[in-house]
XYZ file of C-alpha atoms in Angstrom:
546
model
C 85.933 91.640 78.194
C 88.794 93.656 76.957
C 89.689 95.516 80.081
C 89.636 92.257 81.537
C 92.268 91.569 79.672
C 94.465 94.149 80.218
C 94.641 93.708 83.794
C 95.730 90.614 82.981
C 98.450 92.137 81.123
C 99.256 94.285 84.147
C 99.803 91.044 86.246
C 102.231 89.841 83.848
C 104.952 89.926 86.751
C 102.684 87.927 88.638
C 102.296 85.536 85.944
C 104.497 82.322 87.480
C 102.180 82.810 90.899
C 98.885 82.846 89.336
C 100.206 79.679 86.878
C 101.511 77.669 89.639
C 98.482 78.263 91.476
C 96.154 77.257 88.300
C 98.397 74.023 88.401
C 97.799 72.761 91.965
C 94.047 73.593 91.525
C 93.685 71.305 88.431
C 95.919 69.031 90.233
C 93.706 69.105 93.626
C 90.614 68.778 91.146
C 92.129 65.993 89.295
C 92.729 64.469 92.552
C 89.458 65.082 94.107
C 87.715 63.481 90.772
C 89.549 60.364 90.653
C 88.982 60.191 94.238
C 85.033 59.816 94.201
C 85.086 57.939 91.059
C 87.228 55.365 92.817
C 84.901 55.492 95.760
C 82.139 55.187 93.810
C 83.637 52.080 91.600
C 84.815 50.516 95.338
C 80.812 50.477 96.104
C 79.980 49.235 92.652
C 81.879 46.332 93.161
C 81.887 45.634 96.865
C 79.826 42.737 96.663
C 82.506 41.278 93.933
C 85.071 40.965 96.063
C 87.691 42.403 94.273
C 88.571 45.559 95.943
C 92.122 45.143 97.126
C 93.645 47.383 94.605
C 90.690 49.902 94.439
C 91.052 50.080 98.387
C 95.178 50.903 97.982
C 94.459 53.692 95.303
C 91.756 55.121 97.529
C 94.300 55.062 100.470
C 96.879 56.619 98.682
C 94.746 59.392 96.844
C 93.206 60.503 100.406
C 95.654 62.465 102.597
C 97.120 63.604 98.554
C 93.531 65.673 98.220
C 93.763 66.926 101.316
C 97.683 67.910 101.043
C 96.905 69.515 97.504
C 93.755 70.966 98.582
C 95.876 72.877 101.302
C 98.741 74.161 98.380
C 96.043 74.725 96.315
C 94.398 77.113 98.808
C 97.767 78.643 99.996
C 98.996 79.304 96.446
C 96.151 80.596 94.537
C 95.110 83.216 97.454
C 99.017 84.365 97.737
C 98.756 84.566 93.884
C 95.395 86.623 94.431
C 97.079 89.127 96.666
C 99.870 89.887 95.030
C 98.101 90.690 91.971
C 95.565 92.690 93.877
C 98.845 94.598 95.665
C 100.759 95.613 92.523
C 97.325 96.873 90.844
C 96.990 99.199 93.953
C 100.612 100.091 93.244
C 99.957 100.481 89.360
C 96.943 102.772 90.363
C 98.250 104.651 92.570
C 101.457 105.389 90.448
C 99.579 106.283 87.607
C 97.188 108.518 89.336
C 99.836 110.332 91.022
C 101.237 111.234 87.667
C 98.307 112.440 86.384
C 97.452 114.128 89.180
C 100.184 116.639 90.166
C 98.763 119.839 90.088
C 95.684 118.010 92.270
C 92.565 115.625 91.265
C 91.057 118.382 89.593
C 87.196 117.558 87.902
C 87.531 113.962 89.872
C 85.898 113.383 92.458
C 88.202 111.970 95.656
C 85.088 109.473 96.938
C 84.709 107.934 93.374
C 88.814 107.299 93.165
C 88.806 105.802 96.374
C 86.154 103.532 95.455
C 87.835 102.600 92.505
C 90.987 102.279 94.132
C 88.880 100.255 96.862
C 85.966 98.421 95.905
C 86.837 98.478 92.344
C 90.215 96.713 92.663
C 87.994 93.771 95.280
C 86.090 93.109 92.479
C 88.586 91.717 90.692
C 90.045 89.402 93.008
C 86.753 87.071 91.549
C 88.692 87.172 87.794
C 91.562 84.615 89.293
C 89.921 82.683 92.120
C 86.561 82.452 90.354
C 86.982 82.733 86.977
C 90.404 81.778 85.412
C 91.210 78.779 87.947
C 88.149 77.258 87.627
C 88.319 77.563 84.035
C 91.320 75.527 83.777
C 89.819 73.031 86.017
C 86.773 72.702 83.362
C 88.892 72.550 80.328
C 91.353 69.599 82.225
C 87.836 68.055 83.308
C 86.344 68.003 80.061
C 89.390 65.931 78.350
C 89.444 63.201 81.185
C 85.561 63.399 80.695
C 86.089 62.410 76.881
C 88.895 60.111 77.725
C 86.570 58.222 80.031
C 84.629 57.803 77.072
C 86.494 56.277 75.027
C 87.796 53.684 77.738
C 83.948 52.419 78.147
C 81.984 49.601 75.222
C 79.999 50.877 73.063
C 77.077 50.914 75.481
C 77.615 53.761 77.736
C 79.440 55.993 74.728
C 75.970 58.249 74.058
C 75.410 58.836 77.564
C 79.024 59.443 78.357
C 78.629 61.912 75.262
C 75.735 63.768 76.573
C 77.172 64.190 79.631
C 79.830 64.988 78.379
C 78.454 67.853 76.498
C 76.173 69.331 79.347
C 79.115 69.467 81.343
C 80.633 71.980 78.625
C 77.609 74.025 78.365
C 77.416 74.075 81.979
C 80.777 74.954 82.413
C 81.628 77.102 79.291
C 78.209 78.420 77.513
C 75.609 79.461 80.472
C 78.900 81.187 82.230
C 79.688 83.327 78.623
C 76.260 84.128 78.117
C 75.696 85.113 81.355
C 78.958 87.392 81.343
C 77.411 88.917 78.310
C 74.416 89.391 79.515
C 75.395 91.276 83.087
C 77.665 93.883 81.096
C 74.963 96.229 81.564
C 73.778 95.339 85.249
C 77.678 95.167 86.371
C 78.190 98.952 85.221
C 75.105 100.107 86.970
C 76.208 98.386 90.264
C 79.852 99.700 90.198
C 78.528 103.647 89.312
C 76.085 102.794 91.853
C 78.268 101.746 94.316
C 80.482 104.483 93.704
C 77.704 107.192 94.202
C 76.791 105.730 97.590
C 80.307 105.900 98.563
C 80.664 109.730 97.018
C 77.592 110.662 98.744
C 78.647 109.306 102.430
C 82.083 110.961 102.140
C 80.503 114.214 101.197
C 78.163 113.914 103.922
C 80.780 112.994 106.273
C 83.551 115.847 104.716
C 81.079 118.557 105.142
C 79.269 117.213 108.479
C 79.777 120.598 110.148
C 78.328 122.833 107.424
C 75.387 120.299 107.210
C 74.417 120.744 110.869
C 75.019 124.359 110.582
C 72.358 124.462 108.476
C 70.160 121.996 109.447
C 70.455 119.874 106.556
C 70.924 116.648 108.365
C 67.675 115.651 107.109
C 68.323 116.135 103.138
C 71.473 114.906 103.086
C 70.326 111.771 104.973
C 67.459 111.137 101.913
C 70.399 111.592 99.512
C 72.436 109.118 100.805
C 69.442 106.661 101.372
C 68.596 107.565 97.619
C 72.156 106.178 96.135
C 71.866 103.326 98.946
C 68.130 101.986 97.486
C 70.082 102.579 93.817
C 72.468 100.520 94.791
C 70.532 97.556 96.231
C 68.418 97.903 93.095
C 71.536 97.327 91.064
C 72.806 94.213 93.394
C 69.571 92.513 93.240
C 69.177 93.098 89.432
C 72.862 91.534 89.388
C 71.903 88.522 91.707
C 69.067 87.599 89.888
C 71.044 87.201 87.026
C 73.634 85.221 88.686
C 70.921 82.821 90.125
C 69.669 82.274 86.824
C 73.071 81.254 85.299
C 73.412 78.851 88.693
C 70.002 77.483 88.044
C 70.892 76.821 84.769
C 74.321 74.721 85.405
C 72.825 73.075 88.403
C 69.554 71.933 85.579
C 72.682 70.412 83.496
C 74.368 68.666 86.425
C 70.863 66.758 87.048
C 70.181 65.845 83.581
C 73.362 64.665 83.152
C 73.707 62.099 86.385
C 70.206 60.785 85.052
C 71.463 59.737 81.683
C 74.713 57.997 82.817
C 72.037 56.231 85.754
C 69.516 55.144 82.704
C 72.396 53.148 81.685
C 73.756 51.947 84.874
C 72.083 48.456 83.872
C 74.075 47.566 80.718
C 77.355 47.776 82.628
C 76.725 48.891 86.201
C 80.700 49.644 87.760
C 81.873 51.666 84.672
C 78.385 53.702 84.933
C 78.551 54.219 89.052
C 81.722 55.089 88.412
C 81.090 57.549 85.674
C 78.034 59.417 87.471
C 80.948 59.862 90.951
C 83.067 61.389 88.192
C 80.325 63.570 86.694
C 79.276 64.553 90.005
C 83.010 65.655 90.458
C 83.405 67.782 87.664
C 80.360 69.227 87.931
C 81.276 70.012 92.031
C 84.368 71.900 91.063
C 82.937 74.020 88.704
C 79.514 75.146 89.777
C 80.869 78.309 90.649
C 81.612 79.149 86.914
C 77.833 79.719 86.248
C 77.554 82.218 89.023
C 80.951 83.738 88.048
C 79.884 84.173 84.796
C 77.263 86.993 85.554
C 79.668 88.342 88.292
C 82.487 88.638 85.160
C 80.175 91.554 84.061
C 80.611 93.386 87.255
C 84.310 92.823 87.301
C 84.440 94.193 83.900
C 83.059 96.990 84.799
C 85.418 97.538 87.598
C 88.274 97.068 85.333
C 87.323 99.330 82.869
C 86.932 102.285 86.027
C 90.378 101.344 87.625
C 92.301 101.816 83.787
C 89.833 104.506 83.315
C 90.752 106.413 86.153
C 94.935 105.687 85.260
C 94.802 107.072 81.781
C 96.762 109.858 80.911
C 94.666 113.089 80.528
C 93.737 114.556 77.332
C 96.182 117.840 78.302
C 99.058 115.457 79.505
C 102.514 116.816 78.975
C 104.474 114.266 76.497
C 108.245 113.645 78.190
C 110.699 114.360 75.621
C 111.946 111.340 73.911
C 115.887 112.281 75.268
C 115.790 114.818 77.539
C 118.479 117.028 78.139
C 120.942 117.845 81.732
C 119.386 120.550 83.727
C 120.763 123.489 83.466
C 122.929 125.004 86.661
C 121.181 128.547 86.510
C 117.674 128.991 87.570
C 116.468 131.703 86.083
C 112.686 131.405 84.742
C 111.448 133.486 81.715
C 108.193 133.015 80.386
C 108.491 133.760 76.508
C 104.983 134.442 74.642
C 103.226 132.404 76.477
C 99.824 131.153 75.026
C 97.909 129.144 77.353
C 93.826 127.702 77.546
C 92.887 125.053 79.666
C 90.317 123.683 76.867
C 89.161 124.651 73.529
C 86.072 125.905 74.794
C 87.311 127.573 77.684
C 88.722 131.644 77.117
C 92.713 132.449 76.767
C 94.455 132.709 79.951
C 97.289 133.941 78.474
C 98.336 135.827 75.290
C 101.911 136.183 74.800
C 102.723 136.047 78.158
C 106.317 137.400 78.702
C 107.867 137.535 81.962
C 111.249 137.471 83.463
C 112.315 136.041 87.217
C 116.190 136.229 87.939
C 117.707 133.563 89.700
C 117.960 134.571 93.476
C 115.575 137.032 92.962
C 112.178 137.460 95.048
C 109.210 138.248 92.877
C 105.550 138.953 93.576
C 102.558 137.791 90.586
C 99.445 139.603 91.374
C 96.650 139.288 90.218
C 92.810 138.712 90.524
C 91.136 135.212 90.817
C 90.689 133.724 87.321
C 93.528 135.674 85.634
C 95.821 132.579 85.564
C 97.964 133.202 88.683
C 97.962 129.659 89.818
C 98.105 128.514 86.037
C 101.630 130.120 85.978
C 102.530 127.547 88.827
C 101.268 124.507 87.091
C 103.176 125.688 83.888
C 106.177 126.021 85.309
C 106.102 122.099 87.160
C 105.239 120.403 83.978
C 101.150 119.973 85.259
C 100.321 121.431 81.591
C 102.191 122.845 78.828
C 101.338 126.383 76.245
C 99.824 125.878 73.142
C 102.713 127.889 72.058
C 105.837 129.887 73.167
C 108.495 128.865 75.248
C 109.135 128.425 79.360
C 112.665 128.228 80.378
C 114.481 127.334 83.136
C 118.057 128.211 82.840
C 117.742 128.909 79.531
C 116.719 125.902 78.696
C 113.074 124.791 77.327
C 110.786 122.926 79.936
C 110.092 121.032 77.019
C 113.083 119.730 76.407
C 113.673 118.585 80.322
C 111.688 115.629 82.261
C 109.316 116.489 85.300
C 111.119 114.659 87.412
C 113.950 116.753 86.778
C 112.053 120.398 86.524
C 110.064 119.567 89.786
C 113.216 118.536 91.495
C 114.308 122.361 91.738
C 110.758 123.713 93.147
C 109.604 124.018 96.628
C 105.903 124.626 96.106
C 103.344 126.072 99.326
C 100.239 126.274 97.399
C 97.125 127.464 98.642
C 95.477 124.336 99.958
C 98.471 122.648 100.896
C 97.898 119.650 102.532
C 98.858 117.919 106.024
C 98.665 114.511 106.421
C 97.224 112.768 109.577
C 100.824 111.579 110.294
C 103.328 113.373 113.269
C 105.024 116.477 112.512
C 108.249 114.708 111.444
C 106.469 112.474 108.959
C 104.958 115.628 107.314
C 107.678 117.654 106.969
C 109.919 114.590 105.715
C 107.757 114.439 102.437
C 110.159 116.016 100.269
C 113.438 115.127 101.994
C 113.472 111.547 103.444
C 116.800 111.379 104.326
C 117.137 114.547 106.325
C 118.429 114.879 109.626
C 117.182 116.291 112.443
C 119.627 119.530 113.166
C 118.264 120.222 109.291
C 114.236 119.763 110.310
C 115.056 121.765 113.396
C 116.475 124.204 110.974
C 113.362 124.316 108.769
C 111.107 124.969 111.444
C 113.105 127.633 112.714
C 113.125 129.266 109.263
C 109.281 128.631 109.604
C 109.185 130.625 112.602
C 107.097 127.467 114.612
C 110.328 125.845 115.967
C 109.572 127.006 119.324
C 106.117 126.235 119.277
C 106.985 122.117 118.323
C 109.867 122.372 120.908
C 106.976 122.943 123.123
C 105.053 120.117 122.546
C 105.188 117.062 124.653
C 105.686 114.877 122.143
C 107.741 117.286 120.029
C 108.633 116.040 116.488
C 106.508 113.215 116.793
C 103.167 114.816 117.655
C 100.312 113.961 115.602
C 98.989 116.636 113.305
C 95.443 115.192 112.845
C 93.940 114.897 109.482
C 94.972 117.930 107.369
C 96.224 119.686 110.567
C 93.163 119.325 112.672
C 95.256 119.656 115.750
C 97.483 122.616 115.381
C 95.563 126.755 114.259
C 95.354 127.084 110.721
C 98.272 129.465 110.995
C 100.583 126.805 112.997
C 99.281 124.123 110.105
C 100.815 127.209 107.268
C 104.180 127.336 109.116
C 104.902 123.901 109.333
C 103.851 123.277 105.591
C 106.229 126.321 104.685
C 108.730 124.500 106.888
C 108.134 121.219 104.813
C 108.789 123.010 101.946
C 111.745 124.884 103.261
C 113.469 121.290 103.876
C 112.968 120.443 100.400
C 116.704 121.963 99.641
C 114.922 123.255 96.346
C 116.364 126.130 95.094
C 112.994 127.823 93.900
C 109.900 128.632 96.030
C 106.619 128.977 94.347
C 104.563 129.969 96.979
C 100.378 129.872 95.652
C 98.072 132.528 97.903
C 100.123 131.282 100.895
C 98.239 133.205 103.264
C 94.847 132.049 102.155
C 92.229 130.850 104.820
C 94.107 133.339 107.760
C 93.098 136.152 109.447
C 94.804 139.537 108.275
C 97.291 140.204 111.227
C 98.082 136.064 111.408
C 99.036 136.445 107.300
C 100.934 139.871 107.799
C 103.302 137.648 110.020
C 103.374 134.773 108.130
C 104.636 137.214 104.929
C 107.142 138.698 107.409
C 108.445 134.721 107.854
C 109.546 134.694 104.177
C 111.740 138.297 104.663
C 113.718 136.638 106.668
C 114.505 133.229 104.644
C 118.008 133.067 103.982
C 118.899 134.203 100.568
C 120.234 132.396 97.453
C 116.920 130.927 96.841
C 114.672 132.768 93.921
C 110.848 133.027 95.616
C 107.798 133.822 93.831
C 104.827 134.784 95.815
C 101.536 134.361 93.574
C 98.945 136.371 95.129
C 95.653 138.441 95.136
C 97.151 141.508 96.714
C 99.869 142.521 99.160
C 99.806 143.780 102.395
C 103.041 145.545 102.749
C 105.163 143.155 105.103
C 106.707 142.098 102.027
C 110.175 142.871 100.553
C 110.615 142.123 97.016
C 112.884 142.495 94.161
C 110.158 143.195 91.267
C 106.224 142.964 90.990
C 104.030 141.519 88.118
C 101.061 142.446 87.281
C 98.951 139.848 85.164
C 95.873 141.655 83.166
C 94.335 140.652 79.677
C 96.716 137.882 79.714
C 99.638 139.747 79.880
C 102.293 140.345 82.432
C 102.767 143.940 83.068
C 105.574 145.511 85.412
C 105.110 147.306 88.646
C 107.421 148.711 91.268
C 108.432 147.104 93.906
């Protein structure tokens, strides 16, 4: 249950909620039990005559259950959500720190079900679990104190009730947790595959019916969908067990107290209306209790999914000012991306003067795009030194290094949002004279100006509206606005037909200077105008003219 506990630790600013809402469920509980024991001590001693004060409490505890039962409901649920929200955030936060150079081996349909379904499953830990928890541990005391206010008589039934109300609210729910560990984790991954294998189905729809492979992918995605209803039903049987078994201790226990109902007859009808309270507003715990496996399982995906990476770059304890110059020199540069995995780089030493324009080639797999990722802080060398300004990336915080690169990489992405929206990414606060600007540099100013709805025409998702060359301006135009004073631009013409990439290369000749630019790429095509060529090859950077 430890990553259950942990997200409990992440909720820590939601603490006072999820208290205050624990508080007005015991008290609505509380409320609800004194309630029906009343009532059923009114019936007990109808015939008596002396109901006059029973009658007033029962008056005055009414309309207070059904005012608490209301809090209760509004509290715990707006306690509920804002835990769930600031998980999200948490996630989402976290992931995007590991995350920027992309997702890499991770799979985008298995984060967004963790990010999704995972993250449901654990609104069950406060409404289902916790709260009525507390409800079962204030229960159990008033239980016990109701046992000591009756004669001797009714103490050993009152005592065995007492104690199948514990196991039924305490024992069958932990054993059940413990034993649906294993069945929670096989309904989460199975979950997760169904939703993986949908979104891959869905993602590459047109390939599938381009190849008539409607039919295979169909029996994969039934596959994971049987899997998965295996897994639920394993799950629910478990859960129905657990109920079975707290709904076998509710019985036994309102037969003893009735067995005894003759000795002294008000105390005992009014001790089975009790029992039959408690047990009311916990029977959910049994059934919780094997759904506290799956939500275990969920939390340990959702932190799983968060953690730092084993190649994470450590922020320097005190980082230092960023330098003013950005010059970059790469310095005997050693780089792998794993221990099994060959040397990109050996020694790497290159130079790239500030203001300068500088082409990397290259051929795929010879660390082109590793240079990229380097230089924003994605990964760091084994050994040897990157500087910016002279100074060691090392020794300066991502935030900082990334704040002076404007990055077009090669599957740059556009997000189903207008035009404005996109290219307002990296510059929130800029005007429009300065995104007019941008697109003007991009060469597709005229082409927006064109468009009914101008700035605020909707790209589509990643650009499904607008040519794939259009969709590469306006991301150049995006990056442009960024105001940072390096370019990296990744195999920017990658996915375009020869003459559309010839003109998109021209675009960048005519950027205004002052900015350094570094075009990573395959090969050139001779629209370019550059400063100084590299050459990477056996892991070193070799120079060419320009």
């Amino acid at each position: 249950m430890s990553p259950l506990y942990r997200i409990l630790l992440l909720w820590r600013r939601q603490w006072p909620w999820l208290a205050a809402g624990a508080i007005v469920s015991v008290a609505s509980v509380l409320t609800g039990a004194a309630l029906l024991a009343l009532a059923g001590a009114h019936v007990a001693v109808l015939l008596m005559g002396a109901t006059a004060a029973v009658g007033a409490m029962l008056t005055a505890l009414g309309p207070a259950r059904v005012v608490l039962r209301y809090a209760e409901r509004l509290v715990t649920h707006s306690a509920t959500f804002r835990a769930l929200a600031s998980l999200r955030v948490w996630f989402f936060r976290r992931l995007a720190a590991r995350s920027a150079g992309g997702l890499g081996m991770q799979r985008s349909g298995d984060l967004a079900s963790r990010l999704v379904a995972d993250v449901e499953a654990l609104d069950g830990l406060y409404l289902r679990i916790l709260v009525p928890l507390a409800s079962a541990a204030v229960l159990l005391l008033v239980l016990l104190a109701f046992l000591v206010g009756q004669g001797a008589e009714l103490w050993l039934p009152c005592l065995g009730a007492a104690c199948l109300f514990a196991v039924s609210a305490f024992v069958i729910p932990g054993l059940a947790a413990r034993s649906a560990q294993r069945s929670g984790v096989a309904v989460t991954g199975a979950n997760a595959g169904l939703r993986v294998a949908v979104l891959d189905a869905l993602s590459g729809l047109r390939e599938v019916r381009m190849f008539g492979a409607e039919a295979r992918m169909a029996e994969g995605v039934a596959a994971r969908d049987w899997e998965a209803g295996l897994a639920q039903g394993r799950l629910a049987t478990r859960a129905a067990f657990a109920q079975a078994g707290g709904f076998l201790c509710a019985q036994l226990a309102i037969v003893l107290l009735l067995l005894s109902a003759s000795s002294r007859p008000v105390s005992a009808v009014g001790a089975v209306f009790l029992l039959v309270a408690a047990f009311e507003a916990t029977s959910g715990l049994s059934r919780a209790g094997a759904l506290a496996g799956h939500a275990a399982a969920a939390a340990r995906r959702v932190l799983d999914a968060a953690a730092p990476p084993a190649n994470a770059v450590a922020e320097p304890a005190t980082p230092v000012d960023l330098p003013r110059s950005n010059a970059l020199r790469f310095d005997g540069v050693h780089f792998r991306w794993a221990a099994d995995r060959p040397e990109l780089f050996d020694g790497l030493t290159l130079e790239v003067p500030q203001g300068s324009r500088v082409a990397i080639l290259g051929p795929s797999g010879c660390g082109k795009s590793t240079l990229a990722a380097l230089l924003l802080k994605i990964t760091s060398p084994s050994s040897g030194r990157i500087l910016l300004g002279g100074a060691d990336l090392a020794s300066l915080s991502a935030e900082d290094v990334r704040s002076r690169f404007g990055v077009l990489s090669q599957s740059t992405h556009l997000f189903d949002d207008t035009i404005r929206a996109n290219l307002l990414l990296g510059r929130p606060a800029a005007d429009e004279p300065a995104i007019w600007r941008a697109l003007d540099e991009a060469e597709i100013g005229e082409f927006v100006r064109s468009l009914p709805e101008g700035l605020d025409t909707w790209l589509g998702e990643g650009g499904a509206r607008v040519s794939g060359g259009q969709g590469r301006r306006i991301a150049l135009a995006r990056t442009l606005l960024s105001e940072a004073p390096i370019l990296v631009l990744d195999e920017p013409g990658a996915g375009l037909d020869a003459q559309t990439e010839r003109a998109f290369l021209k675009t960048l000749n005519d950027l205004p200077s002052g900015r350094t630019l570094l075009l990573i790429t395959h090969r050139l095509t001779g629209a370019e105008r550059l400063d100084r060529i590299w050459r990477l090859s056996g892991g070193h950077a070799i120079a060419a003219a320009a």
